PDB file of C-alpha atoms and ligand atoms in Angstrom:
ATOM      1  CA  UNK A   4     -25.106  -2.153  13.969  1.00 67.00           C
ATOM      2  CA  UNK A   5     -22.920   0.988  14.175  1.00 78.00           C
ATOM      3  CA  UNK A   6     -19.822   0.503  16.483  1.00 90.00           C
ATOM      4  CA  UNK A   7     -17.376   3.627  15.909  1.00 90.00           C
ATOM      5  CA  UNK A   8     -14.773   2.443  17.487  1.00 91.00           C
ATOM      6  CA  UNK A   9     -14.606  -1.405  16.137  1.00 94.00           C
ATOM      7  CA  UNK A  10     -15.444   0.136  12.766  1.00 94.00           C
ATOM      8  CA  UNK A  11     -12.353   2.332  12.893  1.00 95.00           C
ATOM      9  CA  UNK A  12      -9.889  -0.179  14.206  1.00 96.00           C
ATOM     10  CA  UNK A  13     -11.549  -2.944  11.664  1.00 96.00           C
ATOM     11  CA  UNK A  14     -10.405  -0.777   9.094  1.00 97.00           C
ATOM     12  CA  UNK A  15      -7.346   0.141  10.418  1.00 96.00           C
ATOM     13  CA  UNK A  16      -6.214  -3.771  10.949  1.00 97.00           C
ATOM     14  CA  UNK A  17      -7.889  -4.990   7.838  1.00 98.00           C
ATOM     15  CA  UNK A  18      -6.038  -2.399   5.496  1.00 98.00           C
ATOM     16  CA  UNK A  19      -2.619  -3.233   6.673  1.00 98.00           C
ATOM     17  CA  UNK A  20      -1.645  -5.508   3.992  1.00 98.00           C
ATOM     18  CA  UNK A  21      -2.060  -1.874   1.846  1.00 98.00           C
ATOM     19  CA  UNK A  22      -0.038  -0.059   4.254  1.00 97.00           C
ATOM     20  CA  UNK A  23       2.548  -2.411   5.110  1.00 97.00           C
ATOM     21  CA  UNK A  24       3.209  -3.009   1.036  1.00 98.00           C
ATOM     22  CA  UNK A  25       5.540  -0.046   0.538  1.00 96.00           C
ATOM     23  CA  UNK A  26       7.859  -0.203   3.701  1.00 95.00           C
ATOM     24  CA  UNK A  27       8.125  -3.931   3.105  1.00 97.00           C
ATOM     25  CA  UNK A  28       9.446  -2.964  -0.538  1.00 97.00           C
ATOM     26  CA  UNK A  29      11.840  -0.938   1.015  1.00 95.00           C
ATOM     27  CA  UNK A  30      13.336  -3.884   2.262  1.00 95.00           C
ATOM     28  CA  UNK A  31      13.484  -6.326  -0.530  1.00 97.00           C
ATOM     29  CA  UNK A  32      13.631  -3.348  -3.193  1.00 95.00           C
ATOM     30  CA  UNK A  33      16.782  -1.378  -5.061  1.00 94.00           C
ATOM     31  CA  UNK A  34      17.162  -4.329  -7.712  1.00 96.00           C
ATOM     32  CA  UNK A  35      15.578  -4.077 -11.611  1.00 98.00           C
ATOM     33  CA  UNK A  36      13.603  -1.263 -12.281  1.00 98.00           C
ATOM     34  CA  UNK A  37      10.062  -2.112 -13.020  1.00 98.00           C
ATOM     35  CA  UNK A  38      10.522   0.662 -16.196  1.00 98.00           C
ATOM     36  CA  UNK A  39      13.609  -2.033 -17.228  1.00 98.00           C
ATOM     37  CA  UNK A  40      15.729   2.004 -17.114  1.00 97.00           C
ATOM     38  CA  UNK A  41      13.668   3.340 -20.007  1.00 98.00           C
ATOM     39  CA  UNK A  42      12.594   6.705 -20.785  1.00 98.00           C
ATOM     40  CA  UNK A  43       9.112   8.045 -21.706  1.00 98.00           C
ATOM     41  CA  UNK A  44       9.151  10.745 -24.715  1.00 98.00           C
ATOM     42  CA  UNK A  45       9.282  13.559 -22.582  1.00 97.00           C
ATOM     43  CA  UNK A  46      12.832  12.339 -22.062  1.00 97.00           C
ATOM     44  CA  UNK A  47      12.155  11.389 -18.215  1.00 98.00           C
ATOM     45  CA  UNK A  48      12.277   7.533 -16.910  1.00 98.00           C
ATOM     46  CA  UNK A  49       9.043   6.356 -17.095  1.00 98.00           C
ATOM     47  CA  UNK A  50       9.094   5.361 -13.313  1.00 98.00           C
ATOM     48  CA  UNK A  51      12.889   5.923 -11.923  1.00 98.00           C
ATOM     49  CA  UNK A  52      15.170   3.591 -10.006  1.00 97.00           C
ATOM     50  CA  UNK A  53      12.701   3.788  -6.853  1.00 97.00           C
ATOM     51  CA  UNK A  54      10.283   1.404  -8.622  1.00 98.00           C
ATOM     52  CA  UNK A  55      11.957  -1.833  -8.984  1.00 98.00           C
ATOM     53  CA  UNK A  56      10.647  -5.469  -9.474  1.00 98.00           C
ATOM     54  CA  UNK A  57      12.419  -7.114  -6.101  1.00 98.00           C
ATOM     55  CA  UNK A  58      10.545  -4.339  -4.442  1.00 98.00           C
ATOM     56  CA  UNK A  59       7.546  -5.005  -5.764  1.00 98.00           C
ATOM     57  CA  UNK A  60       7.040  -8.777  -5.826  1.00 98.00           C
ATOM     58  CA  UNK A  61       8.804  -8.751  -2.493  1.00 98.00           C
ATOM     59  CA  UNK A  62       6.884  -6.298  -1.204  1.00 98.00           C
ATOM     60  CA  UNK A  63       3.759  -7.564  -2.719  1.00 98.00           C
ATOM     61  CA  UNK A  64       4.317 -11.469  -1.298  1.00 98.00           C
ATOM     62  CA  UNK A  65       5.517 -10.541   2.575  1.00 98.00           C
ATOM     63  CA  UNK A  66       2.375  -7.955   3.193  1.00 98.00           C
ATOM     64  CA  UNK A  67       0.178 -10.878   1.544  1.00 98.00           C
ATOM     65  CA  UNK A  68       1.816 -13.280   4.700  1.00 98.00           C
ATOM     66  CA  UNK A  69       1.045 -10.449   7.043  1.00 98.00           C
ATOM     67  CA  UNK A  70      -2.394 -10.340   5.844  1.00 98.00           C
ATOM     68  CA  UNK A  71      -2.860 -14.215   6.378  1.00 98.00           C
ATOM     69  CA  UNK A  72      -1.466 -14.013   9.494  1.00 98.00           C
ATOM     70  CA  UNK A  73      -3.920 -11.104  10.653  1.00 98.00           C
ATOM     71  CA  UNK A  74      -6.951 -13.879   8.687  1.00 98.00           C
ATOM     72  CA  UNK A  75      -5.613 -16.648  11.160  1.00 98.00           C
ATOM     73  CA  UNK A  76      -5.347 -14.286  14.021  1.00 97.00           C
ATOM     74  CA  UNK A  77      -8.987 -13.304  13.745  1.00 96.00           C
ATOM     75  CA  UNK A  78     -10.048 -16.654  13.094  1.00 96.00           C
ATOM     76  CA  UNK A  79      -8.143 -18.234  15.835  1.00 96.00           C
ATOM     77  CA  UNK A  80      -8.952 -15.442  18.354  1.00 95.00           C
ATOM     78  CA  UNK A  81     -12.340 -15.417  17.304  1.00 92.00           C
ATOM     79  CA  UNK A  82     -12.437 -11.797  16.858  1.00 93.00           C
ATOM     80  CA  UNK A  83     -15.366  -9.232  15.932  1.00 94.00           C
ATOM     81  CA  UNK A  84     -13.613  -8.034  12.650  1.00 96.00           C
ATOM     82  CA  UNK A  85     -14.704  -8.832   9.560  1.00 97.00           C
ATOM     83  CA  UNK A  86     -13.000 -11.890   7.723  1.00 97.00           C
ATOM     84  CA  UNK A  87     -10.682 -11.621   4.394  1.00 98.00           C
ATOM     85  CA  UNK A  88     -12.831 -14.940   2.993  1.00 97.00           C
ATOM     86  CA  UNK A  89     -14.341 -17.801   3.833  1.00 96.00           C
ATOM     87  CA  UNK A  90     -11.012 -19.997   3.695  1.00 97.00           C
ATOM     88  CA  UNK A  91      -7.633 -19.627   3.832  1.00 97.00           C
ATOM     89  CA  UNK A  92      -7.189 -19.646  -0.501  1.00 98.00           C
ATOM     90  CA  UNK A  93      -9.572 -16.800  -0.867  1.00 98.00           C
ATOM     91  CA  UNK A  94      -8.327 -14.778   2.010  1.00 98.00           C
ATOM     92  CA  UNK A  95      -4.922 -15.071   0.203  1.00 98.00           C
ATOM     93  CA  UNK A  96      -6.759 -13.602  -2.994  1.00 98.00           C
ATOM     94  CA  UNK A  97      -7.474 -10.579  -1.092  1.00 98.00           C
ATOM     95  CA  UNK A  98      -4.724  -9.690   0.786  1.00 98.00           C
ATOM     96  CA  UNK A  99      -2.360 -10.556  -2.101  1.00 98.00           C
ATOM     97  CA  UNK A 100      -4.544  -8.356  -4.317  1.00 98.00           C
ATOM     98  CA  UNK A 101      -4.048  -5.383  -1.859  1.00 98.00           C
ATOM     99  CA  UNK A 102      -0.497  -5.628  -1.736  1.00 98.00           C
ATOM    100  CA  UNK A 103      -0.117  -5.773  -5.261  1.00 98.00           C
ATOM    101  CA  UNK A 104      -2.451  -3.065  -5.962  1.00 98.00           C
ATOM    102  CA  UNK A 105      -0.912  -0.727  -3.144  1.00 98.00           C
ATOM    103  CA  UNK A 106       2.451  -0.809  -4.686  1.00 98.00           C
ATOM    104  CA  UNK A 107       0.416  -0.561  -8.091  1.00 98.00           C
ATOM    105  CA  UNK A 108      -0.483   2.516  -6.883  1.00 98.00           C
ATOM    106  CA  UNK A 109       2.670   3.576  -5.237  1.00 97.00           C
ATOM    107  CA  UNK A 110       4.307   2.968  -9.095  1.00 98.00           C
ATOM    108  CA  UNK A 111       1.254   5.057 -10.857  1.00 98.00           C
ATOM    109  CA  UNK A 112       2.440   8.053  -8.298  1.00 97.00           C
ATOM    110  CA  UNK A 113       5.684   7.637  -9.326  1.00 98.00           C
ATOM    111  CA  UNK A 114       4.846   7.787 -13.266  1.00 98.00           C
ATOM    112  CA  UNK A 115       2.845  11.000 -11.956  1.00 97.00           C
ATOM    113  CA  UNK A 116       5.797  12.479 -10.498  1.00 97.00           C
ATOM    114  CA  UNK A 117       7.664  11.652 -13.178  1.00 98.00           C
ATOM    115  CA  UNK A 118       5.932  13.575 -15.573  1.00 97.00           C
ATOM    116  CA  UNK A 119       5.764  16.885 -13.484  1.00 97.00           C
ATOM    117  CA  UNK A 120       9.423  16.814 -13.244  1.00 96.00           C
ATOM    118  CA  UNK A 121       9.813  15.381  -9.912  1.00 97.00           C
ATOM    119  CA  UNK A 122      12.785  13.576  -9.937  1.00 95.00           C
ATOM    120  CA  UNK A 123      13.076  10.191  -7.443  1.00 95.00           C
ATOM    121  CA  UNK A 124      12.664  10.409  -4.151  1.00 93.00           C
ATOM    122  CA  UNK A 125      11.355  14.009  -4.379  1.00 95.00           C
ATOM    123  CA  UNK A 126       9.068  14.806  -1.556  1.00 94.00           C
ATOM    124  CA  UNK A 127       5.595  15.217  -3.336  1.00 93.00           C
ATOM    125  CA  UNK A 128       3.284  15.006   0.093  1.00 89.00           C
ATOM    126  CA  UNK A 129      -0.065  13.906  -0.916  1.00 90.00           C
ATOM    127  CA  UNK A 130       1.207  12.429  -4.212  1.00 92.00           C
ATOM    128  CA  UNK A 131       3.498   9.876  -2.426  1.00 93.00           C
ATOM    129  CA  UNK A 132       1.110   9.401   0.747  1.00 93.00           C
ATOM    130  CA  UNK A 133      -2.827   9.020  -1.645  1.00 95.00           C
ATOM    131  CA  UNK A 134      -2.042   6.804  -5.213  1.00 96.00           C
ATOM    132  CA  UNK A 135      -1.381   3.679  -3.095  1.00 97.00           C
ATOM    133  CA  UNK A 136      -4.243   3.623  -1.120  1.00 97.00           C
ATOM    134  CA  UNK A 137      -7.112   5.046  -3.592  1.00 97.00           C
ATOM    135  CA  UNK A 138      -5.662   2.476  -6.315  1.00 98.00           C
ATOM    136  CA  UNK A 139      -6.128  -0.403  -3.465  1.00 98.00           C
ATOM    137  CA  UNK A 140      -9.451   1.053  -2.650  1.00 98.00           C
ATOM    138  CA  UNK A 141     -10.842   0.989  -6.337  1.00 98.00           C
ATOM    139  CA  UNK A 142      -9.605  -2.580  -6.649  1.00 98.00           C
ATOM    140  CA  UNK A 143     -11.215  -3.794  -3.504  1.00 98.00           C
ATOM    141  CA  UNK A 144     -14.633  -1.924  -4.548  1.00 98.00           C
ATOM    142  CA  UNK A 145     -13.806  -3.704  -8.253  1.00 98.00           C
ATOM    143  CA  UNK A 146     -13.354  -7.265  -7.426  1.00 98.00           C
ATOM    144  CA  UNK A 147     -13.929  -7.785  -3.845  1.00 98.00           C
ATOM    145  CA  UNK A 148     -17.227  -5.667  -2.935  1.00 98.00           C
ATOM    146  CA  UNK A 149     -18.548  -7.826  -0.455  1.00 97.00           C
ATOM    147  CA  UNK A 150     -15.929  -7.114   1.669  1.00 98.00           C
ATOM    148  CA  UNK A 151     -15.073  -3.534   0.606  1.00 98.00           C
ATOM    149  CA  UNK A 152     -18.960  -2.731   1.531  1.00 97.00           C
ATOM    150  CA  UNK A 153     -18.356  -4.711   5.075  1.00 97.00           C
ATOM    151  CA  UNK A 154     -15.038  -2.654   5.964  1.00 97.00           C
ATOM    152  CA  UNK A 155     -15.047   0.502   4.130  1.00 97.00           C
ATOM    153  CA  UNK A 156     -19.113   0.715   3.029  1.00 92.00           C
ATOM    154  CA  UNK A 157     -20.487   2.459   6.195  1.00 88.00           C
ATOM    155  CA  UNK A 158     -17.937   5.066   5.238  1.00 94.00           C
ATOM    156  CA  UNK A 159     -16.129   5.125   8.845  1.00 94.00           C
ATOM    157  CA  UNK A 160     -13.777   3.166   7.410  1.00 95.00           C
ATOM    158  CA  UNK A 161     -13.209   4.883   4.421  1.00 96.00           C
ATOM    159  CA  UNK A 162     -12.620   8.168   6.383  1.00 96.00           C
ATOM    160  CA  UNK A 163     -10.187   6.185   8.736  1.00 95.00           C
ATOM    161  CA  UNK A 164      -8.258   4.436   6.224  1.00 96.00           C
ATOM    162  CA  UNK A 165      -7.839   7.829   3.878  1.00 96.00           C
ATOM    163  CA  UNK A 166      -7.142  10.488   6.854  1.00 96.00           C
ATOM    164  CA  UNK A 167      -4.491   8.408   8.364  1.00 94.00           C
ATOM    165  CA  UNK A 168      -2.366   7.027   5.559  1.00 94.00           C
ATOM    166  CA  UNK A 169      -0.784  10.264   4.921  1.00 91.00           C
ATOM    167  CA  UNK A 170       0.557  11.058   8.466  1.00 93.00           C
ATOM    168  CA  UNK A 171       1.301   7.537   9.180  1.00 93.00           C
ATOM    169  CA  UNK A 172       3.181   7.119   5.805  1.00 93.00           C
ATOM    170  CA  UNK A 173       5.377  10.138   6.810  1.00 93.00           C
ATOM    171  CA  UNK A 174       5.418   8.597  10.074  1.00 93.00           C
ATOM    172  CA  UNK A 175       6.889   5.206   8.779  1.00 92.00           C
ATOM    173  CA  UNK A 176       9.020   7.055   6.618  1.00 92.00           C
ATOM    174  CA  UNK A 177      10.828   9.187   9.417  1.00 94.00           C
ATOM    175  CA  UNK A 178      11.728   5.378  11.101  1.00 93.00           C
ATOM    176  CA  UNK A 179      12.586   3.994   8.080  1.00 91.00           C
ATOM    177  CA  UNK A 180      15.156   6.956   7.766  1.00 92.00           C
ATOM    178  CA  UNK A 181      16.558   6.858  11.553  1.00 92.00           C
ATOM    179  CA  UNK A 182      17.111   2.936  10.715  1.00 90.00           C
ATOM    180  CA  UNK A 183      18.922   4.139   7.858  1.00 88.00           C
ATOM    181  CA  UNK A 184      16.573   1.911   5.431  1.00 87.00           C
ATOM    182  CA  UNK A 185      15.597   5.135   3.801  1.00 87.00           C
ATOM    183  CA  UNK A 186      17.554   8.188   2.288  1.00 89.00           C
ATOM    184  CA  UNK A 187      15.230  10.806   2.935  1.00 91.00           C
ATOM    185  CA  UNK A 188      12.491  11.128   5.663  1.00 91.00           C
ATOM    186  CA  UNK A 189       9.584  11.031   3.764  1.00 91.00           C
TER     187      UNK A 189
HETATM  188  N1  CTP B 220      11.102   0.368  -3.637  1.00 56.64           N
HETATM  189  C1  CTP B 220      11.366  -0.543  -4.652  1.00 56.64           C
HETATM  190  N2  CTP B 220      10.369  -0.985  -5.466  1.00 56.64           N
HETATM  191  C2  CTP B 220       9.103  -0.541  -5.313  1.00 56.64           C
HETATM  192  C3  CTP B 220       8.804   0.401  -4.293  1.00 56.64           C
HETATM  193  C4  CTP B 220       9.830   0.847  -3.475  1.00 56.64           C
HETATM  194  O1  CTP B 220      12.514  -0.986  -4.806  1.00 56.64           O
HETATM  195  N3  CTP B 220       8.149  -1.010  -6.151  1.00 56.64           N
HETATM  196  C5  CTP B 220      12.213   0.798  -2.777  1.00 56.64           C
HETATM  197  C6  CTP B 220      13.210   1.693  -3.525  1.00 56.64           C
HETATM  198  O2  CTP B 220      14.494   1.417  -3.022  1.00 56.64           O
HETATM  199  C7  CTP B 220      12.754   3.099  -3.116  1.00 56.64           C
HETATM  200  C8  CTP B 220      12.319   2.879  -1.675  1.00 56.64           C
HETATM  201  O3  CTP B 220      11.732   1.558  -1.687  1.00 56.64           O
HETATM  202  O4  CTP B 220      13.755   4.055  -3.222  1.00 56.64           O
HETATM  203  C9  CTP B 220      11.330   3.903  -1.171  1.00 56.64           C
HETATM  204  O5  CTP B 220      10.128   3.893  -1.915  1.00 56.64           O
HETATM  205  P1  CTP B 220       9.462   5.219  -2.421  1.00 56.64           P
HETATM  206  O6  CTP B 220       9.587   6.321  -1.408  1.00 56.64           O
HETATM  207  O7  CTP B 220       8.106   4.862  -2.873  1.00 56.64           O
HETATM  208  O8  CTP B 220      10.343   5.577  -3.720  1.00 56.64           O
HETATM  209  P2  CTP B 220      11.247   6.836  -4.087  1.00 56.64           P
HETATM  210  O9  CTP B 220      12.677   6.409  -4.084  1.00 56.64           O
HETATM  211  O10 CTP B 220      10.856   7.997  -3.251  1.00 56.64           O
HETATM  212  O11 CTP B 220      10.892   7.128  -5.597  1.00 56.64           O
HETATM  213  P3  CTP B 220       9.665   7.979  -6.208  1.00 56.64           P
HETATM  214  O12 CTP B 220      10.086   9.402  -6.261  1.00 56.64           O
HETATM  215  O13 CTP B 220       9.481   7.376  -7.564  1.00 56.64           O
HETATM  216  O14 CTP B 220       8.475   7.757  -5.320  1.00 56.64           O
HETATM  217 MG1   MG B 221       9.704   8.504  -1.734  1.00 56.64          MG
END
């Protein structure tokens, strides 16, 4: 049955381990680079200082509680939306998996940038706001396609999820800067 509007906000709620991955880095982040400060041949860091390993397994564990609370929300609540799994160990599977692949992602953007001469925290639009979410995407499709086809298969929630990361990473970006979490707005 085709419901737009549950559809959109399914996709919305169900992604938000993804998009909550990166701003939750922010927080834990700034100590060892995930590159360990090396440089590539072309003479560049292979990633930068904005890639480090507290922001990534910190990152990575605190959107994985935010998706389990969101899995015991809908369970409790007994809402419409699709679950994460059929118990609480392979829910945890999946929303772990999306925060590790968002910031994945986020780090393969960075390598990108990297290697066009962007240096850190250069505004690169698309480049910072798409790598994170395709790279989740793929992964989902990859490993957990039951619920990839349930959430994103109809293709209403692929549209929703891809049209409003980027202006809601800018978005998040422009707080994170007024709370003075962030250097730059974007
Ligand atoms: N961060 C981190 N580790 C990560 C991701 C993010 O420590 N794996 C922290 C860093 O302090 C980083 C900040 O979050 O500076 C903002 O992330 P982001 O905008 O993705 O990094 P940039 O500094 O802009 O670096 P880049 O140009 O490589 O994207
Ligand atoms: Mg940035």
């Amino acid at each position: 049955m085709v419901n737009i509007p549950l559809d959109i906000l399914q996709a919305f709620i169900l992604t938000m381990p993804a998009f909550a991955a990166n701003p939750l880095a922010v927080v834990t982040g700034g100590h060892a680079p995930m590159d360990f400060g090396k440089t590539f041949p072309d003479g560049r860091r292979i990633l930068g200082d904005g890639k480090t390993w507290s922001g990534f397994i910190g990152g990575s564990a605190l959107a994985s509680i935010l998706g389990l609370l969101i899995y015991l929300a809908n369970l409790l609540l007994g809402s419409p939306l699709v679950s994460y799994g059929p118990n609480l160990l392979s829910a945890f599977v999946l929303v772990l998996s999306m925060g590790i692949s968002s910031l994945a992602g986020d780090a393969i953007g960075s390598f990108v940038k990297r290697r066009i001469g962007l240096e850190r925290g250069a505004n690169a639009s698309l480049l910072d706001q798409l790598p994170f979410i395709l790279f989740t995407l793929a992964i989902v499709a990859l490993f957990f396609m039951p619920f990839f086809n349930a959430v994103y298969g109809n293709l209403i929630g692929l549209v929703t999820v891809v049209i409003i990361t980027p202006p809601m990473h800018r978005a998040v970006n422009i707080i994170g800067y007024k709370m003075k979490r962030k250097d730059v707005p974007w």
